[in-house]
Amino acid sequence: MVRFDAQRLQAALHTAATALAQCRPPAAPWQGHLPGSPTATAAVVCALSLADTEWKSAEDTLRRLARQGAEWLSHHANGDGGWGDTLRSFSNAGATALAWAALGLAPGADEALGEAGRAAERWLCQKVGNTAPAILAPMIRNRFRGDLALAAGVLMTCVLAGRLGSDIRAWRHVPELPFERGALPPDWWAMARPPAAAWAMPLLLAAGQARHHNLAGGCFFTRLMRELFRTSTLNRLTALQAEDGSFQASPLLTALTTIGLLAAGYGRHAVTEKGVDYLVAAARADGSWPIFSSPDVWLTAQAVQACTAPALSPHRLPALNELNALRRWLLSQQQRQGAEGLRPAAAGWPASAHPGAWAETPATAEALLALRSLGDPGPEVIQAVLGGVAWLLNVQNRDGGLPPRRRGWRQPALEDSGAEETALALRAWLAWLHVLPPDQQHRVQAAVHHAIRFLMDEQRQDGAWRSRHYGNQYAHTEENLTMGTAGVLLALPELVARSYFELVEPLNSGVLWLVKHQNTDGSWGGGHGGPPSVEETALALEALAEALQQPGPLLLETREQVRNALAWGANWLVQHLEGGNWTTPAPLGLQWGQFWYYEETWPALGVTRALAKLARLV
């Protein structure tokens, strides 16, 4: 029994649940809201400016939007003169270099916004000593941790803006990319081992062509082969583009890919024109662009689970008929066919309902858990569940873990297994194990054993797990051990209750890690002594409450420490709700493991889930 004021807890839970309900439009799923991103806005400004110069259009739409974007950037620079990926992120080399390039390319920006450009240059000089191309280019490459496609996209943009030199030799700083491998049959892509993750294929093809077009590298045979395969790889890029012109439902990825096509001499190609049209349509009234489309499927799946928690039964949100409508909507978002060129083609869920989004492990697992929380599965739900379970089984890696996204052009360092994603998949498999046919049950049981071994191998000696989906900018390595550890612990108690006793020790060590890294005021940060956040505290509380609901595997001493930590953390969280200072999200998300983002719905969602679980213990 958690020692806490039940009345205050219920009042706080009602406040959080009401805020979560207000985040949802009437008679619609949760849409969420991703604020404008300096990184995405800078890339789009560059793409629109280059397209306007290439097309010489009489209309001023591209020029107007590019100018508005440049003005937004100048007004939202950090105090040190640089930019981060969000308005609450520390300045970094990638975002600042892109913004510096945008202020050089946007029409009239040099005259009107010259001070912002000079401030960006000073920030870069402070980081590396000067902005000489031979020094600046390696720093940008290092920012993207070996992802050559992303590094090539940013460096290519800087070259086109004249920031890395004014002649053709500036292209030497852009990495050569083996775009010719895009001509291979899809089944051969993994063996070809291109230096990019599956989601970055469009950028690899476009930036690779741009580098080859402007400064061909390699031996004579390589140059000849790349020239021969330009058309076929462009056809592959066409197939990867969504109906609305986007790539991966992301203005950032679409902008960088469009820049590559413009630089490769495809200014009037249909892919380029559709990409520009998408960027124009995605512009916001304030002049900014988000880093990707709102993850409405992922958010709705999590919100449905929060709203159907037993502790919320007195004021269940939304009403029963609305929950049935949300179930139908979730079923309609399941992708019956995979993206072109990727294996396996199975029935997973994307994070976003946007037509350019691909199925992902977290979204698929959360959708399966949401359907389970809604109860009363009919034939349509069972059919969808079978497809989702099979999708997760098919994307499981050889090490037993699951990657954040499906396998395609997979490099171990770029799309390797994640502990959080694996734990989510375990929860989804166990939630539906009872309805699976015998052959699929056997596959799931084998996959569970394999996944458990992966989680045990991934646990650090101190008991923590590293998160791949979340980071913490205050940490030296920008990793978030609190979110990673709590995400894994949500799956372990049920597994131990199902007689997977090899997890008893990992469960206890993970729980003790969370308890030991609680701040003195009861909150949690990223596990490195940095400032706390509502989201990190809420997830840590939810994980500890889950462990205490099935206390059998916990040592007696550990149980008492967990009870104290829960009461302490709940007090911190409730005080913030009572004070009204809890709705500002923290920049914790990492898109593609590289770019920071945050979602306005996160605090209400995380707090509702945590307090609902705590209310069951009080």
Coordinates of C-alpha atoms in Angstrom, one line a residue:
M1 CA 0.0 0.0 0.0
V2 CA 1.5 3.3 -1.1
R3 CA 1.4 5.9 1.7
F4 CA -0.1 8.9 0.0
D5 CA -3.2 11.1 0.3
A6 CA -5.7 9.3 -1.9
Q7 CA -7.9 12.4 -2.2
R8 CA -5.1 14.6 -3.6
L9 CA -4.1 11.8 -5.9
Q10 CA -7.6 11.4 -7.4
A11 CA -8.0 15.2 -7.8
A12 CA -4.6 15.3 -9.7
L13 CA -5.6 12.3 -11.8
H14 CA -8.8 14.1 -12.8
T15 CA -6.9 17.2 -13.7
A16 CA -4.5 15.2 -15.9
A17 CA -7.2 13.1 -17.5
T18 CA -9.2 16.3 -18.3
A19 CA -6.2 17.9 -19.9
L20 CA -5.6 14.8 -21.9
A21 CA -9.2 14.8 -23.1
Q22 CA -8.9 18.4 -24.1
C23 CA -6.0 17.6 -26.3
R24 CA -8.3 15.6 -28.5
P25 CA -10.5 17.3 -31.2
P26 CA -14.2 16.5 -31.0
A27 CA -15.2 13.2 -32.6
A28 CA -11.6 12.6 -33.8
P29 CA -8.4 10.8 -32.7
W30 CA -5.7 12.6 -30.8
Q31 CA -3.8 14.8 -33.3
G32 CA -1.0 16.1 -31.1
H33 CA 1.1 19.1 -32.0
L34 CA 4.8 19.2 -32.9
P35 CA 6.1 22.8 -32.7
G36 CA 8.2 24.3 -35.4
S37 CA 11.7 23.0 -35.7
P38 CA 14.7 25.2 -36.6
T39 CA 16.4 22.3 -38.3
A40 CA 13.4 21.5 -40.5
T41 CA 12.6 25.1 -41.2
A42 CA 16.1 25.8 -42.3
A43 CA 16.2 22.9 -44.6
V44 CA 12.8 23.8 -46.2
V45 CA 13.9 27.5 -46.6
C46 CA 17.0 26.2 -48.5
A47 CA 14.8 23.9 -50.7
L48 CA 12.3 26.6 -51.6
S49 CA 15.0 29.1 -52.3
L50 CA 16.9 26.8 -54.6
A51 CA 13.6 25.8 -56.4
D52 CA 12.6 29.4 -56.8
T53 CA 16.0 30.1 -58.4
E54 CA 15.9 27.1 -60.6
W55 CA 12.3 27.6 -61.8
K56 CA 12.4 31.4 -62.1
S57 CA 8.7 31.4 -61.4
A58 CA 6.7 34.5 -61.9
E59 CA 4.7 33.7 -58.7
D60 CA 6.2 34.8 -55.4
T61 CA 4.9 31.9 -53.3
L62 CA 8.3 30.2 -52.9
R63 CA 10.1 33.4 -52.3
R64 CA 7.5 34.6 -49.7
L65 CA 7.6 31.3 -47.8
A66 CA 11.4 31.2 -47.8
R67 CA 11.6 34.7 -46.6
Q68 CA 9.0 34.0 -43.8
G69 CA 11.0 30.9 -42.8
A70 CA 14.2 32.9 -42.6
E71 CA 12.6 35.6 -40.5
W72 CA 11.2 32.9 -38.1
L73 CA 14.7 31.5 -37.8
S74 CA 16.2 34.9 -37.0
H75 CA 13.6 35.5 -34.3
H76 CA 14.1 32.1 -32.7
A77 CA 17.8 31.8 -32.4
N78 CA 19.2 30.8 -29.1
G79 CA 20.9 33.4 -26.9
D80 CA 24.4 32.1 -28.0
G81 CA 23.6 32.8 -31.7
G82 CA 23.1 29.1 -32.7
W83 CA 20.1 26.9 -33.1
G84 CA 19.0 23.5 -31.8
D85 CA 16.5 21.1 -33.3
T86 CA 13.7 22.5 -31.1
L87 CA 13.2 25.9 -29.5
R88 CA 14.1 24.3 -26.2
S89 CA 17.2 22.5 -27.3
F90 CA 20.8 23.5 -27.0
S91 CA 22.5 24.8 -30.1
N92 CA 24.2 22.1 -32.2
A93 CA 26.4 22.1 -35.3
G94 CA 23.8 20.5 -37.6
A95 CA 20.9 22.8 -36.9
T96 CA 23.2 25.9 -36.8
A97 CA 24.9 25.0 -40.1
L98 CA 21.6 24.5 -41.8
A99 CA 20.2 27.8 -40.5
W100 CA 23.4 29.6 -41.6
A101 CA 22.9 28.1 -45.0
A102 CA 19.3 29.2 -45.1
L103 CA 20.1 32.8 -44.2
G104 CA 22.5 32.8 -47.1
L105 CA 20.0 31.3 -49.6
A106 CA 16.7 33.0 -48.7
P107 CA 15.9 35.9 -51.0
G108 CA 17.0 39.2 -49.4
A109 CA 18.0 37.6 -46.1
D110 CA 21.6 38.7 -46.3
E111 CA 20.6 42.3 -46.2
A112 CA 17.6 42.2 -43.7
L113 CA 18.8 39.3 -41.5
G114 CA 22.6 39.6 -41.8
E115 CA 23.1 39.9 -38.1
A116 CA 21.5 36.5 -37.4
G117 CA 23.8 35.0 -40.0
R118 CA 26.9 36.6 -38.5
A119 CA 25.8 35.4 -35.0
A120 CA 25.6 31.8 -36.4
E121 CA 29.0 32.2 -37.9
R122 CA 30.4 33.4 -34.6
W123 CA 28.8 30.4 -32.8
L124 CA 30.4 28.0 -35.3
C125 CA 33.8 29.7 -34.8
Q126 CA 33.5 29.4 -31.1
K127 CA 33.0 25.6 -31.5
V128 CA 35.8 24.8 -33.9
G129 CA 38.0 27.9 -34.0
N130 CA 37.0 29.1 -37.5
T131 CA 34.6 28.2 -40.3
A132 CA 37.2 27.0 -42.8
P133 CA 35.6 24.2 -44.8
A134 CA 38.4 21.7 -43.8
I135 CA 37.5 22.2 -40.1
L136 CA 33.7 22.9 -40.3
A137 CA 32.8 19.9 -42.5
P138 CA 34.3 17.2 -40.1
M139 CA 32.4 18.8 -37.2
I140 CA 29.1 18.5 -39.1
R141 CA 29.9 14.9 -40.0
N142 CA 30.7 14.1 -36.3
R143 CA 27.3 15.6 -35.3
F144 CA 25.5 12.8 -37.2
R145 CA 27.5 10.0 -35.6
G146 CA 28.5 8.2 -38.7
D147 CA 25.2 8.6 -40.6
L148 CA 26.7 9.5 -44.0
A149 CA 23.3 10.2 -45.6
L150 CA 22.4 12.9 -43.1
A151 CA 25.8 14.4 -43.1
A152 CA 25.8 14.5 -46.9
G153 CA 22.5 16.2 -46.9
V154 CA 23.6 19.0 -44.6
L155 CA 27.0 19.5 -46.2
M156 CA 25.5 19.5 -49.6
T157 CA 23.1 22.3 -48.5
C158 CA 26.0 24.3 -47.1
V159 CA 27.9 23.9 -50.4
L160 CA 24.9 25.2 -52.4
A161 CA 24.7 28.2 -50.0
G162 CA 28.4 28.9 -50.6
R163 CA 29.3 28.3 -46.9
L164 CA 32.0 25.7 -47.7
G165 CA 33.6 27.5 -50.6
S166 CA 32.6 29.1 -53.9
D167 CA 33.9 26.7 -56.5
I168 CA 33.3 23.1 -57.5
R169 CA 36.0 21.9 -55.1
A170 CA 33.6 22.6 -52.2
W171 CA 31.8 19.3 -53.2
R172 CA 34.9 17.4 -51.9
H173 CA 33.5 18.0 -48.4
V174 CA 30.3 16.1 -49.3
P175 CA 30.7 12.3 -48.7
E176 CA 30.4 10.1 -51.7
L177 CA 27.3 7.8 -51.4
P178 CA 26.9 4.6 -53.3
F179 CA 23.5 5.5 -54.7
E180 CA 23.9 3.0 -57.5
R181 CA 23.0 0.3 -55.1
G182 CA 19.5 1.5 -55.2
A183 CA 19.2 -0.2 -58.6
L184 CA 19.6 -3.6 -57.0
P185 CA 16.5 -5.8 -56.3
P186 CA 15.0 -5.0 -52.9
D187 CA 16.0 -8.4 -51.5
W188 CA 19.6 -7.7 -52.2
W189 CA 19.7 -4.3 -50.4
A190 CA 20.7 -5.7 -47.0
M191 CA 23.6 -7.6 -48.5
A192 CA 24.7 -4.4 -50.3
R193 CA 25.1 -2.7 -46.9
P194 CA 24.7 1.0 -47.9
P195 CA 25.8 3.5 -45.3
A196 CA 22.3 4.6 -44.3
A197 CA 19.3 3.4 -42.5
A198 CA 16.1 2.3 -44.3
W199 CA 14.3 5.6 -43.6
A200 CA 17.2 7.6 -45.2
M201 CA 17.1 5.8 -48.5
P202 CA 15.5 8.8 -50.4
L203 CA 18.2 11.1 -49.1
L204 CA 21.0 8.6 -49.9
L205 CA 19.8 8.4 -53.5
A206 CA 19.3 12.1 -54.0
A207 CA 22.4 13.4 -52.2
G208 CA 24.5 10.6 -53.9
Q209 CA 23.3 11.7 -57.3
A210 CA 24.0 15.4 -56.5
R211 CA 27.6 14.6 -55.4
H212 CA 28.2 12.5 -58.5
H213 CA 26.6 15.1 -60.8
N214 CA 28.8 18.0 -59.5
L215 CA 32.0 16.2 -58.7
A216 CA 32.2 12.5 -59.7
G217 CA 34.5 10.5 -57.6
G218 CA 35.9 7.0 -57.6
C219 CA 37.7 5.0 -60.3
F220 CA 36.6 5.1 -63.9
F221 CA 34.5 1.9 -63.6
T222 CA 32.6 3.3 -60.5
R223 CA 31.9 6.6 -62.3
L224 CA 30.7 4.8 -65.4
M225 CA 28.4 2.5 -63.3
R226 CA 26.9 5.4 -61.4
E227 CA 26.2 7.3 -64.6
L228 CA 24.5 4.2 -66.1
F229 CA 22.3 3.8 -63.0
R230 CA 21.1 7.4 -62.5
T231 CA 17.8 6.8 -64.2
S232 CA 17.0 3.5 -62.5
T233 CA 17.8 4.9 -59.1
L234 CA 15.7 7.9 -59.8
N235 CA 12.9 5.5 -60.6
R236 CA 13.4 3.9 -57.2
L237 CA 13.2 7.3 -55.6
T238 CA 10.0 7.9 -57.4
A239 CA 8.5 4.7 -55.9
L240 CA 9.5 5.7 -52.4
Q241 CA 7.7 9.1 -52.6
A242 CA 4.3 9.3 -51.0
E243 CA 1.2 10.4 -52.8
D244 CA 1.4 13.9 -51.4
G245 CA 5.0 14.3 -52.3
S246 CA 6.6 13.7 -48.9
F247 CA 9.2 11.2 -47.8
Q248 CA 8.6 9.5 -44.4
A249 CA 5.9 12.2 -43.7
S250 CA 8.8 14.5 -42.8
P251 CA 9.4 18.1 -44.1
L252 CA 13.0 17.7 -43.0
L253 CA 13.7 14.6 -45.0
T254 CA 11.6 15.8 -48.0
A255 CA 13.5 19.1 -48.1
L256 CA 16.9 17.5 -48.0
T257 CA 15.9 15.0 -50.7
T258 CA 14.5 17.8 -52.8
I259 CA 17.7 19.8 -52.4
G260 CA 19.6 16.8 -53.7
L261 CA 17.4 16.4 -56.7
L262 CA 17.8 20.1 -57.6
A263 CA 21.6 19.9 -57.2
A264 CA 21.6 16.8 -59.4
G265 CA 20.0 18.5 -62.3
Y266 CA 16.5 17.2 -61.8
G267 CA 14.9 20.6 -61.1
R268 CA 11.8 19.9 -63.3
H269 CA 11.5 16.2 -62.4
A270 CA 8.0 15.1 -61.1
V271 CA 9.6 14.0 -57.8
T272 CA 11.1 17.4 -57.3
E273 CA 7.9 19.3 -58.1
K274 CA 5.8 17.1 -55.8
G275 CA 8.3 17.5 -53.0
V276 CA 8.2 21.3 -53.3
D277 CA 4.4 21.2 -53.4
Y278 CA 4.3 19.2 -50.2
L279 CA 6.7 21.7 -48.5
V280 CA 4.5 24.6 -49.6
A281 CA 1.4 22.8 -48.2
A282 CA 3.1 21.9 -44.9
A283 CA 4.0 25.5 -44.1
R284 CA 2.6 26.9 -40.9
A285 CA 1.2 30.3 -40.4
D286 CA 4.1 31.5 -38.3
G287 CA 6.6 30.6 -41.0
S288 CA 8.0 27.4 -39.6
W289 CA 7.9 23.7 -40.4
P290 CA 7.8 20.7 -38.0
I291 CA 10.5 18.0 -38.2
F292 CA 7.9 15.4 -39.1
S293 CA 4.1 15.0 -39.1
S294 CA 2.3 14.6 -35.8
P295 CA 2.5 11.0 -34.6
D296 CA -1.3 10.8 -34.2
V297 CA -1.6 7.0 -34.4
W298 CA 1.1 6.5 -31.7
L299 CA -0.5 9.2 -29.5
T300 CA -4.0 7.9 -29.9
A301 CA -2.9 4.3 -29.1
Q302 CA -1.3 5.5 -25.9
A303 CA -4.1 7.8 -24.9
V304 CA -6.7 5.0 -25.4
Q305 CA -4.7 2.9 -22.9
A306 CA -4.6 5.8 -20.4
C307 CA -8.3 6.5 -20.8
T308 CA -9.3 2.9 -20.3
A309 CA -7.3 2.4 -17.1
P310 CA -9.4 1.0 -14.2
A311 CA -8.7 3.9 -12.0
L312 CA -10.5 6.2 -14.5
S313 CA -13.7 4.3 -14.5
P314 CA -15.7 6.9 -12.5
H315 CA -14.9 9.5 -15.2
R316 CA -13.9 7.4 -18.2
L317 CA -12.7 9.5 -21.1
P318 CA -13.9 9.4 -23.7
A319 CA -17.4 7.8 -23.7
L320 CA -18.0 4.2 -24.7
N321 CA -19.3 5.1 -28.2
E322 CA -16.3 7.3 -28.8
L323 CA -13.9 4.5 -27.8
N324 CA -15.6 2.2 -30.4
A325 CA -15.0 4.9 -33.0
L326 CA -11.3 5.2 -31.9
R327 CA -11.0 1.4 -32.2
R328 CA -12.3 1.6 -35.8
W329 CA -10.0 4.4 -36.6
L330 CA -7.0 2.5 -35.2
L331 CA -8.0 -0.6 -37.3
S332 CA -8.2 1.6 -40.4
Q333 CA -4.6 2.8 -39.9
Q334 CA -3.0 -0.6 -40.1
Q335 CA -0.8 -0.8 -43.2
R336 CA -1.7 -4.0 -45.1
Q337 CA 1.2 -3.5 -47.5
G338 CA 4.8 -2.4 -46.6
A339 CA 6.6 0.5 -48.2
E340 CA 8.2 -0.3 -51.6
G341 CA 11.4 -2.2 -51.4
L342 CA 11.2 -3.1 -47.7
R343 CA 10.9 -6.5 -46.1
P344 CA 8.8 -7.9 -44.7
A345 CA 5.5 -6.6 -46.2
A346 CA 3.3 -7.1 -43.2
A347 CA 0.4 -5.5 -41.3
G348 CA 2.0 -3.0 -38.9
W349 CA 1.0 0.4 -37.8
P350 CA 2.8 3.7 -38.6
A351 CA 3.3 6.4 -36.0
S352 CA 1.3 8.9 -38.2
A353 CA -1.8 8.6 -40.3
H354 CA 0.1 10.7 -42.9
P355 CA 0.3 8.8 -46.3
G356 CA 4.1 9.0 -46.3
A357 CA 4.6 7.2 -42.9
W358 CA 6.0 3.7 -42.6
A359 CA 5.1 1.1 -40.1
E360 CA 7.2 1.2 -36.9
T361 CA 7.8 -1.2 -34.0
P362 CA 6.6 1.2 -31.2
A363 CA 3.5 2.3 -33.0
T364 CA 2.5 -1.3 -33.9
A365 CA 3.1 -2.5 -30.3
E366 CA 1.1 0.4 -28.8
A367 CA -1.7 -0.1 -31.2
L368 CA -1.9 -3.8 -30.2
L369 CA -2.0 -2.8 -26.5
A370 CA -4.7 -0.2 -27.2
L371 CA -6.9 -2.7 -28.9
R372 CA -6.4 -5.1 -26.0
S373 CA -7.4 -2.4 -23.5
L374 CA -10.6 -1.7 -25.4
G375 CA -11.7 -5.3 -24.7
D376 CA -14.4 -7.4 -26.5
P377 CA -12.3 -8.3 -29.6
G378 CA -14.5 -9.1 -32.6
P379 CA -13.3 -11.0 -35.8
E380 CA -12.1 -7.8 -37.4
V381 CA -9.9 -7.0 -34.3
I382 CA -8.6 -10.6 -34.2
Q383 CA -7.6 -10.4 -37.8
A384 CA -5.8 -7.1 -37.3
V385 CA -4.0 -8.5 -34.2
L386 CA -2.8 -11.6 -36.1
G387 CA -1.3 -9.3 -38.7
G388 CA 0.3 -7.0 -36.1
V389 CA 1.8 -9.9 -34.1
A390 CA 3.2 -11.4 -37.3
W391 CA 4.7 -8.0 -38.2
L392 CA 6.6 -7.8 -34.9
L393 CA 7.7 -11.4 -35.3
N394 CA 9.1 -10.7 -38.7
V395 CA 11.1 -7.6 -37.8
Q396 CA 12.8 -9.3 -34.8
N397 CA 16.6 -9.2 -35.3
R398 CA 18.9 -12.1 -34.9
D399 CA 20.1 -10.8 -31.5
G400 CA 16.5 -11.2 -30.3
G401 CA 15.8 -7.5 -30.1
L402 CA 13.5 -5.4 -32.3
P403 CA 14.6 -2.3 -34.2
P404 CA 12.7 1.0 -34.0
R405 CA 11.7 0.7 -37.6
R406 CA 11.4 -2.2 -40.1
R407 CA 14.5 -3.7 -41.7
G408 CA 15.4 -2.6 -45.2
W409 CA 18.8 -1.2 -46.0
R410 CA 20.0 -2.1 -42.5
Q411 CA 23.3 -1.3 -40.9
P412 CA 23.8 -2.6 -37.3
A413 CA 25.0 0.8 -36.1
L414 CA 22.0 2.6 -37.6
E415 CA 19.0 0.4 -37.1
D416 CA 20.1 -2.0 -34.4
S417 CA 17.7 -3.4 -31.7
G418 CA 16.4 -1.2 -29.0
A419 CA 15.6 -2.3 -25.4
E420 CA 12.5 -0.2 -25.2
E421 CA 11.1 -1.4 -28.5
T422 CA 11.8 -5.0 -27.5
A423 CA 10.0 -4.6 -24.2
L424 CA 7.0 -3.0 -25.9
A425 CA 6.8 -5.9 -28.4
L426 CA 7.0 -8.4 -25.4
R427 CA 4.0 -6.6 -23.8
A428 CA 2.1 -6.7 -27.1
W429 CA 2.8 -10.4 -27.7
L430 CA 1.8 -11.4 -24.2
A431 CA -1.4 -9.3 -24.3
W432 CA -2.7 -11.3 -27.3
L433 CA -1.1 -14.7 -26.7
H434 CA -4.4 -16.3 -25.7
V435 CA -6.1 -15.6 -29.1
L436 CA -3.3 -16.7 -31.3
P437 CA -3.5 -20.0 -33.3
P438 CA -1.1 -22.8 -32.0
D439 CA 1.5 -22.3 -34.7
Q440 CA 1.8 -18.6 -34.0
Q441 CA 1.8 -19.2 -30.2
H442 CA 4.9 -21.4 -30.7
R443 CA 6.6 -18.6 -32.7
V444 CA 5.7 -16.0 -30.1
Q445 CA 7.0 -18.2 -27.3
A446 CA 10.3 -18.7 -29.1
A447 CA 10.5 -15.0 -29.9
V448 CA 9.8 -14.1 -26.2
H449 CA 12.7 -16.3 -25.0
H450 CA 15.0 -14.7 -27.6
A451 CA 13.9 -11.2 -26.7
I452 CA 14.4 -11.8 -23.0
R453 CA 18.0 -12.9 -23.7
F454 CA 18.5 -9.7 -25.6
L455 CA 17.2 -7.6 -22.7
M456 CA 19.4 -9.4 -20.2
D457 CA 22.5 -8.8 -22.5
E458 CA 21.6 -5.1 -23.0
Q459 CA 21.3 -4.3 -19.3
R460 CA 24.2 -2.3 -18.0
Q461 CA 26.2 -3.5 -15.0
D462 CA 24.5 -0.8 -12.9
G463 CA 21.1 -2.1 -13.8
A464 CA 20.0 0.5 -16.3
W465 CA 19.0 0.3 -20.0
R466 CA 19.7 2.9 -22.6
S467 CA 16.9 4.5 -24.6
R468 CA 17.1 4.8 -28.3
H469 CA 13.9 6.8 -28.7
Y470 CA 14.5 9.3 -26.0
G471 CA 17.6 11.4 -25.0
N472 CA 18.5 14.0 -22.5
Q473 CA 20.4 17.0 -23.6
Y474 CA 21.9 17.6 -20.2
A475 CA 23.8 14.3 -20.3
H476 CA 27.3 14.3 -21.5
T477 CA 26.5 11.5 -24.0
E478 CA 22.9 12.8 -24.5
E479 CA 21.5 9.4 -23.5
N480 CA 18.4 8.9 -21.3
L481 CA 18.8 6.0 -18.9
T482 CA 15.6 6.9 -16.9
M483 CA 13.3 6.5 -19.9
G484 CA 15.1 3.4 -21.2
T485 CA 15.1 1.7 -17.8
A486 CA 11.5 2.6 -17.0
G487 CA 10.3 1.5 -20.5
V488 CA 11.9 -2.0 -20.0
L489 CA 10.6 -2.4 -16.5
L490 CA 7.0 -2.0 -17.7
A491 CA 7.3 -5.4 -19.3
L492 CA 9.3 -7.4 -16.7
P493 CA 6.8 -7.9 -13.9
E494 CA 4.3 -9.7 -16.1
L495 CA 7.1 -11.8 -17.6
V496 CA 8.2 -12.9 -14.1
A497 CA 4.6 -13.6 -13.2
R498 CA 4.5 -16.0 -16.2
S499 CA 7.5 -17.9 -14.8
Y500 CA 10.3 -16.3 -16.7
F501 CA 12.3 -16.4 -13.4
E502 CA 15.6 -15.5 -15.1
L503 CA 14.3 -11.9 -15.1
V504 CA 14.1 -11.7 -11.3
E505 CA 17.6 -10.3 -10.9
P506 CA 17.4 -7.9 -13.9
L507 CA 14.0 -6.6 -12.5
N508 CA 15.4 -6.0 -9.0
S509 CA 18.6 -4.3 -10.3
G510 CA 16.6 -2.1 -12.7
V511 CA 14.1 -1.1 -10.0
L512 CA 17.0 -0.3 -7.6
W513 CA 18.7 1.8 -10.3
L514 CA 15.5 4.0 -10.7
V515 CA 15.2 4.3 -6.9
K516 CA 18.9 5.3 -6.5
H517 CA 18.7 7.9 -9.3
Q518 CA 15.6 9.7 -7.9
N519 CA 16.4 13.4 -7.2
T520 CA 16.3 14.7 -3.7
D521 CA 12.9 16.4 -4.3
G522 CA 11.3 13.2 -5.5
S523 CA 11.5 13.8 -9.2
W524 CA 13.5 12.1 -12.0
G525 CA 15.7 13.5 -14.8
G526 CA 17.7 11.6 -17.3
G527 CA 19.7 9.7 -14.7
H528 CA 22.7 11.9 -14.9
G529 CA 22.0 14.5 -12.3
G530 CA 20.4 17.0 -14.7
P531 CA 17.1 18.9 -14.2
P532 CA 13.9 16.9 -13.8
S533 CA 11.0 16.7 -16.2
V534 CA 7.3 15.8 -15.8
E535 CA 7.6 13.1 -18.5
E536 CA 10.6 11.4 -17.0
T537 CA 9.1 11.5 -13.5
A538 CA 5.8 10.1 -14.7
L539 CA 7.3 7.2 -16.6
A540 CA 9.6 6.3 -13.7
L541 CA 6.5 6.3 -11.3
E542 CA 4.5 4.2 -13.8
A543 CA 7.3 1.6 -14.0
L544 CA 7.8 1.4 -10.2
A545 CA 4.0 1.1 -9.7
E546 CA 3.9 -1.7 -12.2
A547 CA 6.7 -3.5 -10.3
L548 CA 4.9 -3.0 -7.0
Q549 CA 1.6 -4.3 -8.3
Q550 CA 3.2 -7.7 -8.7
P551 CA 5.7 -7.5 -5.7
G552 CA 6.6 -11.2 -5.6
P553 CA 9.9 -11.0 -7.4
L554 CA 11.0 -7.9 -5.4
L555 CA 13.2 -8.3 -2.3
L556 CA 11.6 -7.1 0.9
E557 CA 14.1 -4.3 1.3
T558 CA 13.5 -3.3 -2.4
R559 CA 9.7 -3.2 -1.9
E560 CA 10.1 -0.7 1.0
Q561 CA 12.4 1.5 -1.1
V562 CA 10.0 1.4 -4.0
R563 CA 7.0 2.4 -1.7
N564 CA 9.0 5.4 -0.4
A565 CA 10.1 6.4 -3.9
L566 CA 6.5 6.2 -5.2
A567 CA 5.2 8.4 -2.4
W568 CA 8.0 10.8 -2.7
G569 CA 7.7 11.0 -6.5
A570 CA 3.9 11.2 -6.5
N571 CA 4.1 14.2 -4.1
W572 CA 6.4 16.0 -6.5
L573 CA 4.1 15.3 -9.4
V574 CA 0.9 16.2 -7.6
Q575 CA 2.4 19.5 -6.3
H576 CA 3.3 20.4 -9.9
L577 CA -0.3 19.7 -11.0
E578 CA -1.7 21.7 -8.1
G579 CA 0.7 24.6 -9.0
G580 CA -0.3 24.5 -12.7
N581 CA 3.3 24.4 -13.9
W582 CA 3.3 20.9 -15.5
T583 CA 2.1 21.2 -19.1
T584 CA 5.4 22.4 -20.7
P585 CA 6.9 19.4 -22.5
A586 CA 10.7 18.7 -22.4
P587 CA 12.8 18.1 -25.6
L588 CA 13.3 14.4 -24.9
G589 CA 12.3 12.7 -28.2
L590 CA 14.9 11.6 -30.8
Q591 CA 13.7 11.2 -34.3
W592 CA 15.8 8.7 -36.2
G593 CA 18.2 8.8 -33.2
Q594 CA 19.6 12.1 -34.3
F595 CA 17.0 15.0 -34.1
W596 CA 15.4 16.3 -31.0
Y597 CA 11.7 17.0 -30.8
Y598 CA 8.9 17.2 -28.3
E599 CA 5.1 16.8 -28.4
E600 CA 2.7 19.1 -26.6
T601 CA 0.5 16.1 -25.5
W602 CA 3.3 14.3 -23.6
P603 CA 2.8 15.8 -20.1
A604 CA -0.9 15.1 -20.0
L605 CA -0.5 11.6 -21.4
G606 CA 2.4 10.6 -19.2
V607 CA 0.9 12.0 -16.0
T608 CA -2.5 10.4 -16.6
R609 CA -0.9 7.0 -17.1
A610 CA 1.3 7.3 -14.1
L611 CA -1.4 8.6 -11.7
A612 CA -3.9 6.0 -12.9
K613 CA -1.5 3.2 -12.0
L614 CA -0.7 4.8 -8.7
A615 CA -4.4 5.2 -7.8
R616 CA -4.8 1.5 -8.0
L617 CA -2.1 1.1 -5.3
V618 CA -3.5 3.7 -2.9

